Amino acid sequence: MKDMVNVFLMGKKYEVPADLTIMTAMEYAGYKLIRGCGCRNGFCGACATIYRIKGDNTLKTCLACQTQVADGMYVAMLPFFPLDKRTYDIENTKPEQQIMMQLYPEIYSCIGCNACTKACPQELKVMQYIAYAQRGDFEKCAELSFDCVMCGICASRCPAEISHPQVALLARRLYGKYIAPKSQHVSDRVEEIAEGKFKEIIENLMQKPIEEIKELYNNRDIEQ
């Protein structure tokens, strides 16, 4: 028998193997995760989770897919956090400092508590990239927020009610469209795809068994 631990999922006690992640422990306990989560045919960041360990009042945040269960863990999931997403047309939105004031003025109400950074399961410097957004430094904001999975945990802990992931997404879009150097080889490849140059190769690939496709992927030539 594997080592077992007691966990509380949405208030109900379960005994699960100690080597499972929170997500696989939920499935072991009988929950069927069929929507939302990226590794379950949804989007990454949808398994945002809040938990406490029995005897410790510290409230902790994580992603259920990458956090191992522990004995006495009380778990509650946040499959969706209502981030405030503003509407804009990227074609008419320019990388100017005032664009943040127009679309996300609440970032200038940041009190510097750093709760967003402490809560981030990706260990991103959230408060710092918001500071770059305030100054209109979209390149640095994009760089620091690149690994954001839009889980919304940072926003859930923010007293200024900032939607950090949406601010970062705007910065990355502005950087990618207007600031980042253009990659000619990417443009060439997109044009070749549109012309149907790879149609036969793709069709042949789709006929192969999944294991052969995995083997081809794992042993592919990776551009340096």
PDB file of C-alpha atoms in Angstrom:
ATOM      1  CA  MET A   1       0.000   0.000   0.000  1.00  0.00           C
ATOM      2  CA  LYS A   2       1.165   3.482  -0.777  1.00  0.00           C
ATOM      3  CA  ASP A   3       1.592   6.024   1.988  1.00  0.00           C
ATOM      4  CA  MET A   4      -1.759   7.722   2.426  1.00  0.00           C
ATOM      5  CA  VAL A   5      -2.697  11.170   3.725  1.00  0.00           C
ATOM      6  CA  ASN A   6      -5.948  12.800   4.757  1.00  0.00           C
ATOM      7  CA  VAL A   7      -7.048  15.824   2.749  1.00  0.00           C
ATOM      8  CA  PHE A   8     -10.224  17.889   2.776  1.00  0.00           C
ATOM      9  CA  LEU A   9     -11.534  18.724  -0.693  1.00  0.00           C
ATOM     10  CA  MET A  10     -14.311  21.320  -0.681  1.00  0.00           C
ATOM     11  CA  GLY A  11     -14.984  20.467   2.976  1.00  0.00           C
ATOM     12  CA  LYS A  12     -15.144  16.680   2.643  1.00  0.00           C
ATOM     13  CA  LYS A  13     -12.449  14.355   3.994  1.00  0.00           C
ATOM     14  CA  TYR A  14     -10.653  11.910   1.692  1.00  0.00           C
ATOM     15  CA  GLU A  15      -7.730   9.527   2.087  1.00  0.00           C
ATOM     16  CA  VAL A  16      -5.417   9.733  -0.929  1.00  0.00           C
ATOM     17  CA  PRO A  17      -1.885   8.573  -1.874  1.00  0.00           C
ATOM     18  CA  ALA A  18       0.746  10.976  -0.537  1.00  0.00           C
ATOM     19  CA  ASP A  19       2.601  11.280  -3.854  1.00  0.00           C
ATOM     20  CA  LEU A  20      -0.305  12.811  -5.794  1.00  0.00           C
ATOM     21  CA  THR A  21      -0.744  16.416  -6.836  1.00  0.00           C
ATOM     22  CA  ILE A  22      -3.867  18.187  -5.634  1.00  0.00           C
ATOM     23  CA  MET A  23      -5.372  17.770  -9.099  1.00  0.00           C
ATOM     24  CA  THR A  24      -4.743  14.038  -9.353  1.00  0.00           C
ATOM     25  CA  ALA A  25      -5.876  13.628  -5.732  1.00  0.00           C
ATOM     26  CA  MET A  26      -9.203  15.189  -6.673  1.00  0.00           C
ATOM     27  CA  GLU A  27      -9.555  12.720  -9.519  1.00  0.00           C
ATOM     28  CA  TYR A  28      -8.549   9.878  -7.205  1.00  0.00           C
ATOM     29  CA  ALA A  29     -11.308  11.010  -4.843  1.00  0.00           C
ATOM     30  CA  GLY A  30     -13.856  10.832  -7.649  1.00  0.00           C
ATOM     31  CA  TYR A  31     -14.007  14.371  -8.968  1.00  0.00           C
ATOM     32  CA  LYS A  32     -14.101  14.548 -12.763  1.00  0.00           C
ATOM     33  CA  LEU A  33     -12.256  17.572 -14.125  1.00  0.00           C
ATOM     34  CA  ILE A  34     -13.544  17.876 -17.664  1.00  0.00           C
ATOM     35  CA  ARG A  35     -13.521  21.640 -18.261  1.00  0.00           C
ATOM     36  CA  GLY A  36     -11.276  24.590 -17.667  1.00  0.00           C
ATOM     37  CA  CYS A  37      -7.847  23.183 -16.804  1.00  0.00           C
ATOM     38  CA  GLY A  38      -5.257  23.302 -19.574  1.00  0.00           C
ATOM     39  CA  CYS A  39      -4.102  19.731 -19.059  1.00  0.00           C
ATOM     40  CA  ARG A  40      -7.767  18.670 -19.187  1.00  0.00           C
ATOM     41  CA  ASN A  41      -8.574  20.226 -22.589  1.00  0.00           C
ATOM     42  CA  GLY A  42      -9.041  23.746 -21.268  1.00  0.00           C
ATOM     43  CA  PHE A  43      -6.596  26.552 -20.529  1.00  0.00           C
ATOM     44  CA  CYS A  44      -3.606  26.679 -18.217  1.00  0.00           C
ATOM     45  CA  GLY A  45      -4.135  28.575 -14.977  1.00  0.00           C
ATOM     46  CA  ALA A  46      -7.662  27.299 -14.377  1.00  0.00           C
ATOM     47  CA  CYS A  47      -6.632  25.110 -11.431  1.00  0.00           C
ATOM     48  CA  ALA A  48      -5.940  28.024  -9.089  1.00  0.00           C
ATOM     49  CA  THR A  49      -6.217  26.714  -5.541  1.00  0.00           C
ATOM     50  CA  ILE A  50      -6.299  28.041  -1.984  1.00  0.00           C
ATOM     51  CA  TYR A  51      -5.331  25.788   0.912  1.00  0.00           C
ATOM     52  CA  ARG A  52      -4.397  25.602   4.576  1.00  0.00           C
ATOM     53  CA  ILE A  53      -2.635  22.881   6.532  1.00  0.00           C
ATOM     54  CA  LYS A  54      -4.316  21.753   9.747  1.00  0.00           C
ATOM     55  CA  GLY A  55      -2.766  23.560  12.711  1.00  0.00           C
ATOM     56  CA  ASP A  56      -1.412  26.399  10.553  1.00  0.00           C
ATOM     57  CA  ASN A  57      -3.632  29.414   9.872  1.00  0.00           C
ATOM     58  CA  THR A  58      -1.497  30.597   6.957  1.00  0.00           C
ATOM     59  CA  LEU A  59      -3.583  30.820   3.785  1.00  0.00           C
ATOM     60  CA  LYS A  60      -1.565  29.567   0.816  1.00  0.00           C
ATOM     61  CA  THR A  61      -2.134  29.711  -2.925  1.00  0.00           C
ATOM     62  CA  CYS A  62      -0.969  27.374  -5.682  1.00  0.00           C
ATOM     63  CA  LEU A  63      -1.793  25.645  -8.933  1.00  0.00           C
ATOM     64  CA  ALA A  64      -3.318  22.232  -8.264  1.00  0.00           C
ATOM     65  CA  CYS A  65      -1.394  20.616 -11.132  1.00  0.00           C
ATOM     66  CA  GLN A  66       2.028  21.301  -9.609  1.00  0.00           C
ATOM     67  CA  THR A  67       1.441  21.071  -5.848  1.00  0.00           C
ATOM     68  CA  GLN A  68       1.701  17.829  -3.884  1.00  0.00           C
ATOM     69  CA  VAL A  69      -0.903  16.978  -1.292  1.00  0.00           C
ATOM     70  CA  ALA A  70       0.016  17.007   2.400  1.00  0.00           C
ATOM     71  CA  ASP A  71      -1.636  15.456   5.417  1.00  0.00           C
ATOM     72  CA  GLY A  72      -4.273  17.723   6.924  1.00  0.00           C
ATOM     73  CA  MET A  73      -4.557  19.899   3.811  1.00  0.00           C
ATOM     74  CA  TYR A  74      -7.823  21.827   3.422  1.00  0.00           C
ATOM     75  CA  VAL A  75      -8.387  22.668  -0.255  1.00  0.00           C
ATOM     76  CA  ALA A  76     -10.721  25.035  -2.087  1.00  0.00           C
ATOM     77  CA  MET A  77     -10.385  25.663  -5.823  1.00  0.00           C
ATOM     78  CA  LEU A  78     -10.898  28.876  -7.773  1.00  0.00           C
ATOM     79  CA  PRO A  79     -11.582  27.527 -11.280  1.00  0.00           C
ATOM     80  CA  PHE A  80     -12.416  31.022 -12.485  1.00  0.00           C
ATOM     81  CA  PHE A  81     -11.553  34.410 -11.014  1.00  0.00           C
ATOM     82  CA  PRO A  82     -13.465  37.376 -12.509  1.00  0.00           C
ATOM     83  CA  LEU A  83     -10.648  39.556 -13.810  1.00  0.00           C
ATOM     84  CA  ASP A  84     -11.614  42.985 -15.123  1.00  0.00           C
ATOM     85  CA  LYS A  85     -10.869  42.855 -18.849  1.00  0.00           C
ATOM     86  CA  ARG A  86     -11.166  46.141 -20.728  1.00  0.00           C
ATOM     87  CA  THR A  87     -12.165  46.245 -24.397  1.00  0.00           C
ATOM     88  CA  TYR A  88      -9.742  47.702 -26.937  1.00  0.00           C
ATOM     89  CA  ASP A  89      -8.700  47.306 -30.570  1.00  0.00           C
ATOM     90  CA  ILE A  90      -5.005  46.492 -30.659  1.00  0.00           C
ATOM     91  CA  GLU A  91      -4.784  47.974 -34.160  1.00  0.00           C
ATOM     92  CA  ASN A  92      -5.745  51.358 -32.719  1.00  0.00           C
ATOM     93  CA  THR A  93      -3.959  50.980 -29.373  1.00  0.00           C
ATOM     94  CA  LYS A  94      -0.444  52.398 -29.335  1.00  0.00           C
ATOM     95  CA  PRO A  95       2.428  51.714 -26.891  1.00  0.00           C
ATOM     96  CA  GLU A  96       2.139  55.039 -25.098  1.00  0.00           C
ATOM     97  CA  GLN A  97       2.265  55.494 -21.327  1.00  0.00           C
ATOM     98  CA  GLN A  98      -1.201  57.068 -21.144  1.00  0.00           C
ATOM     99  CA  ILE A  99      -2.839  53.939 -22.558  1.00  0.00           C
ATOM    100  CA  MET A 100      -2.562  52.301 -19.141  1.00  0.00           C
ATOM    101  CA  MET A 101      -4.169  55.322 -17.501  1.00  0.00           C
ATOM    102  CA  GLN A 102      -7.016  55.105 -20.004  1.00  0.00           C
ATOM    103  CA  LEU A 103      -7.632  51.358 -19.771  1.00  0.00           C
ATOM    104  CA  TYR A 104      -6.364  50.292 -16.346  1.00  0.00           C
ATOM    105  CA  PRO A 105      -6.156  53.441 -14.157  1.00  0.00           C
ATOM    106  CA  GLU A 106      -6.405  51.336 -10.988  1.00  0.00           C
ATOM    107  CA  ILE A 107      -2.740  50.319 -11.346  1.00  0.00           C
ATOM    108  CA  TYR A 108      -1.850  53.795 -10.098  1.00  0.00           C
ATOM    109  CA  SER A 109      -3.657  52.988  -6.849  1.00  0.00           C
ATOM    110  CA  CYS A 110      -1.125  50.237  -6.024  1.00  0.00           C
ATOM    111  CA  ILE A 111      -0.080  50.604  -2.369  1.00  0.00           C
ATOM    112  CA  GLY A 112       3.063  48.480  -2.731  1.00  0.00           C
ATOM    113  CA  CYS A 113       1.931  45.744  -0.344  1.00  0.00           C
ATOM    114  CA  ASN A 114       3.420  43.047  -2.618  1.00  0.00           C
ATOM    115  CA  ALA A 115       0.546  40.641  -1.851  1.00  0.00           C
ATOM    116  CA  CYS A 116       0.297  39.918  -5.576  1.00  0.00           C
ATOM    117  CA  THR A 117       3.906  38.751  -5.796  1.00  0.00           C
ATOM    118  CA  LYS A 118       3.634  36.661  -2.634  1.00  0.00           C
ATOM    119  CA  ALA A 119       0.501  34.947  -3.963  1.00  0.00           C
ATOM    120  CA  CYS A 120       1.801  34.161  -7.459  1.00  0.00           C
ATOM    121  CA  PRO A 121       2.239  30.366  -7.909  1.00  0.00           C
ATOM    122  CA  GLN A 122       4.675  31.054 -10.768  1.00  0.00           C
ATOM    123  CA  GLU A 123       6.845  33.189  -8.464  1.00  0.00           C
ATOM    124  CA  LEU A 124       6.593  36.149 -10.818  1.00  0.00           C
ATOM    125  CA  LYS A 125       7.547  39.641  -9.677  1.00  0.00           C
ATOM    126  CA  VAL A 126       4.000  40.875 -10.130  1.00  0.00           C
ATOM    127  CA  MET A 127       4.267  44.175  -8.262  1.00  0.00           C
ATOM    128  CA  GLN A 128       7.415  44.995 -10.237  1.00  0.00           C
ATOM    129  CA  TYR A 129       5.828  44.407 -13.633  1.00  0.00           C
ATOM    130  CA  ILE A 130       2.879  46.573 -12.584  1.00  0.00           C
ATOM    131  CA  ALA A 131       5.413  49.311 -11.738  1.00  0.00           C
ATOM    132  CA  TYR A 132       6.841  48.983 -15.258  1.00  0.00           C
ATOM    133  CA  ALA A 133       3.314  49.230 -16.689  1.00  0.00           C
ATOM    134  CA  GLN A 134       2.781  52.425 -14.691  1.00  0.00           C
ATOM    135  CA  ARG A 135       5.889  53.920 -16.306  1.00  0.00           C
ATOM    136  CA  GLY A 136       4.961  52.765 -19.803  1.00  0.00           C
ATOM    137  CA  ASP A 137       7.888  50.341 -20.002  1.00  0.00           C
ATOM    138  CA  PHE A 138       5.980  47.663 -21.897  1.00  0.00           C
ATOM    139  CA  GLU A 139       9.069  45.663 -22.821  1.00  0.00           C
ATOM    140  CA  LYS A 140      10.083  45.047 -19.197  1.00  0.00           C
ATOM    141  CA  CYS A 141       6.468  44.466 -18.145  1.00  0.00           C
ATOM    142  CA  ALA A 142       6.135  41.869 -20.917  1.00  0.00           C
ATOM    143  CA  GLU A 143       9.415  40.205 -19.979  1.00  0.00           C
ATOM    144  CA  LEU A 144       8.578  39.868 -16.270  1.00  0.00           C
ATOM    145  CA  SER A 145       5.038  38.629 -16.945  1.00  0.00           C
ATOM    146  CA  PHE A 146       5.905  36.207 -19.764  1.00  0.00           C
ATOM    147  CA  ASP A 147       5.212  33.062 -17.684  1.00  0.00           C
ATOM    148  CA  CYS A 148       1.837  34.291 -16.380  1.00  0.00           C
ATOM    149  CA  VAL A 149      -0.893  31.654 -16.831  1.00  0.00           C
ATOM    150  CA  MET A 150      -3.758  34.073 -16.049  1.00  0.00           C
ATOM    151  CA  CYS A 151      -4.900  32.170 -12.944  1.00  0.00           C
ATOM    152  CA  GLY A 152      -5.991  35.416 -11.244  1.00  0.00           C
ATOM    153  CA  ILE A 153      -4.662  34.573  -7.772  1.00  0.00           C
ATOM    154  CA  CYS A 154      -2.689  37.820  -7.660  1.00  0.00           C
ATOM    155  CA  ALA A 155      -5.828  39.843  -8.364  1.00  0.00           C
ATOM    156  CA  SER A 156      -7.771  37.974  -5.697  1.00  0.00           C
ATOM    157  CA  ARG A 157      -5.345  39.240  -3.045  1.00  0.00           C
ATOM    158  CA  CYS A 158      -5.054  42.844  -4.260  1.00  0.00           C
ATOM    159  CA  PRO A 159      -6.583  45.588  -2.049  1.00  0.00           C
ATOM    160  CA  ALA A 160      -6.414  48.017  -4.990  1.00  0.00           C
ATOM    161  CA  GLU A 161      -8.518  45.629  -7.126  1.00  0.00           C
ATOM    162  CA  ILE A 162      -5.961  45.527  -9.947  1.00  0.00           C
ATOM    163  CA  SER A 163      -6.402  42.897 -12.686  1.00  0.00           C
ATOM    164  CA  HIS A 164      -2.677  42.203 -12.976  1.00  0.00           C
ATOM    165  CA  PRO A 165      -2.878  39.449 -15.654  1.00  0.00           C
ATOM    166  CA  GLN A 166      -4.946  41.648 -17.977  1.00  0.00           C
ATOM    167  CA  VAL A 167      -2.534  44.560 -17.544  1.00  0.00           C
ATOM    168  CA  ALA A 168       0.364  42.244 -18.362  1.00  0.00           C
ATOM    169  CA  LEU A 169      -1.469  40.807 -21.375  1.00  0.00           C
ATOM    170  CA  LEU A 170      -1.969  44.282 -22.790  1.00  0.00           C
ATOM    171  CA  ALA A 171       1.733  45.035 -22.286  1.00  0.00           C
ATOM    172  CA  ARG A 172       2.754  41.821 -24.075  1.00  0.00           C
ATOM    173  CA  ARG A 173       0.399  42.553 -26.968  1.00  0.00           C
ATOM    174  CA  LEU A 174       1.755  46.085 -27.348  1.00  0.00           C
ATOM    175  CA  TYR A 175       5.336  44.836 -27.140  1.00  0.00           C
ATOM    176  CA  GLY A 176       4.746  42.038 -29.650  1.00  0.00           C
ATOM    177  CA  LYS A 177       2.965  44.226 -32.195  1.00  0.00           C
ATOM    178  CA  TYR A 178       4.885  47.471 -32.001  1.00  0.00           C
ATOM    179  CA  ILE A 179       8.188  47.069 -30.163  1.00  0.00           C
ATOM    180  CA  ALA A 180       9.676  43.578 -30.587  1.00  0.00           C
ATOM    181  CA  PRO A 181      11.989  43.053 -33.590  1.00  0.00           C
ATOM    182  CA  LYS A 182      10.220  41.416 -36.505  1.00  0.00           C
ATOM    183  CA  SER A 183      11.227  37.826 -37.312  1.00  0.00           C
ATOM    184  CA  GLN A 184      11.463  37.413 -41.079  1.00  0.00           C
ATOM    185  CA  HIS A 185      11.706  33.621 -40.898  1.00  0.00           C
ATOM    186  CA  VAL A 186       8.397  33.503 -38.996  1.00  0.00           C
ATOM    187  CA  SER A 187       6.707  35.671 -41.625  1.00  0.00           C
ATOM    188  CA  ASP A 188       8.125  33.451 -44.362  1.00  0.00           C
ATOM    189  CA  ARG A 189       6.884  30.296 -42.656  1.00  0.00           C
ATOM    190  CA  VAL A 190       3.365  31.715 -42.147  1.00  0.00           C
ATOM    191  CA  GLU A 191       3.248  32.603 -45.852  1.00  0.00           C
ATOM    192  CA  GLU A 192       4.382  29.085 -46.790  1.00  0.00           C
ATOM    193  CA  ILE A 193       1.679  27.561 -44.595  1.00  0.00           C
ATOM    194  CA  ALA A 194      -0.961  29.797 -46.206  1.00  0.00           C
ATOM    195  CA  GLU A 195       0.231  28.665 -49.637  1.00  0.00           C
ATOM    196  CA  GLY A 196      -0.277  25.020 -48.632  1.00  0.00           C
ATOM    197  CA  LYS A 197       3.383  24.026 -48.791  1.00  0.00           C
ATOM    198  CA  PHE A 198       3.061  21.761 -45.721  1.00  0.00           C
ATOM    199  CA  LYS A 199      -0.435  20.394 -46.381  1.00  0.00           C
ATOM    200  CA  GLU A 200       0.724  16.961 -47.549  1.00  0.00           C
ATOM    201  CA  ILE A 201       3.246  16.645 -44.701  1.00  0.00           C
ATOM    202  CA  ILE A 202       0.579  17.510 -42.117  1.00  0.00           C
ATOM    203  CA  GLU A 203      -1.945  15.102 -43.615  1.00  0.00           C
ATOM    204  CA  ASN A 204       0.612  12.278 -43.543  1.00  0.00           C
ATOM    205  CA  LEU A 205       1.515  13.127 -39.964  1.00  0.00           C
ATOM    206  CA  MET A 206      -2.122  12.984 -38.877  1.00  0.00           C
ATOM    207  CA  GLN A 207      -2.334   9.388 -40.104  1.00  0.00           C
ATOM    208  CA  LYS A 208       0.463   8.191 -37.827  1.00  0.00           C
ATOM    209  CA  PRO A 209      -0.165   6.458 -34.472  1.00  0.00           C
ATOM    210  CA  ILE A 210       0.012   8.768 -31.459  1.00  0.00           C
ATOM    211  CA  GLU A 211       3.087   7.036 -30.072  1.00  0.00           C
ATOM    212  CA  GLU A 212       4.998   7.608 -33.310  1.00  0.00           C
ATOM    213  CA  ILE A 213       3.984  11.281 -33.269  1.00  0.00           C
ATOM    214  CA  LYS A 214       5.280  11.580 -29.690  1.00  0.00           C
ATOM    215  CA  GLU A 215       8.562   9.966 -30.746  1.00  0.00           C
ATOM    216  CA  LEU A 216       8.957  12.375 -33.654  1.00  0.00           C
ATOM    217  CA  TYR A 217       8.206  15.318 -31.374  1.00  0.00           C
ATOM    218  CA  ASN A 218      10.631  14.260 -28.638  1.00  0.00           C
ATOM    219  CA  ASN A 219      13.452  13.746 -31.150  1.00  0.00           C
ATOM    220  CA  ARG A 220      12.818  16.778 -33.365  1.00  0.00           C
ATOM    221  CA  ASP A 221      15.545  19.212 -34.354  1.00  0.00           C
ATOM    222  CA  ILE A 222      15.225  22.296 -32.167  1.00  0.00           C
ATOM    223  CA  GLU A 223      16.304  25.625 -33.597  1.00  0.00           C
ATOM    224  CA  GLN A 224      19.110  27.217 -31.593  1.00  0.00           C
TER     225      GLN A 224
END
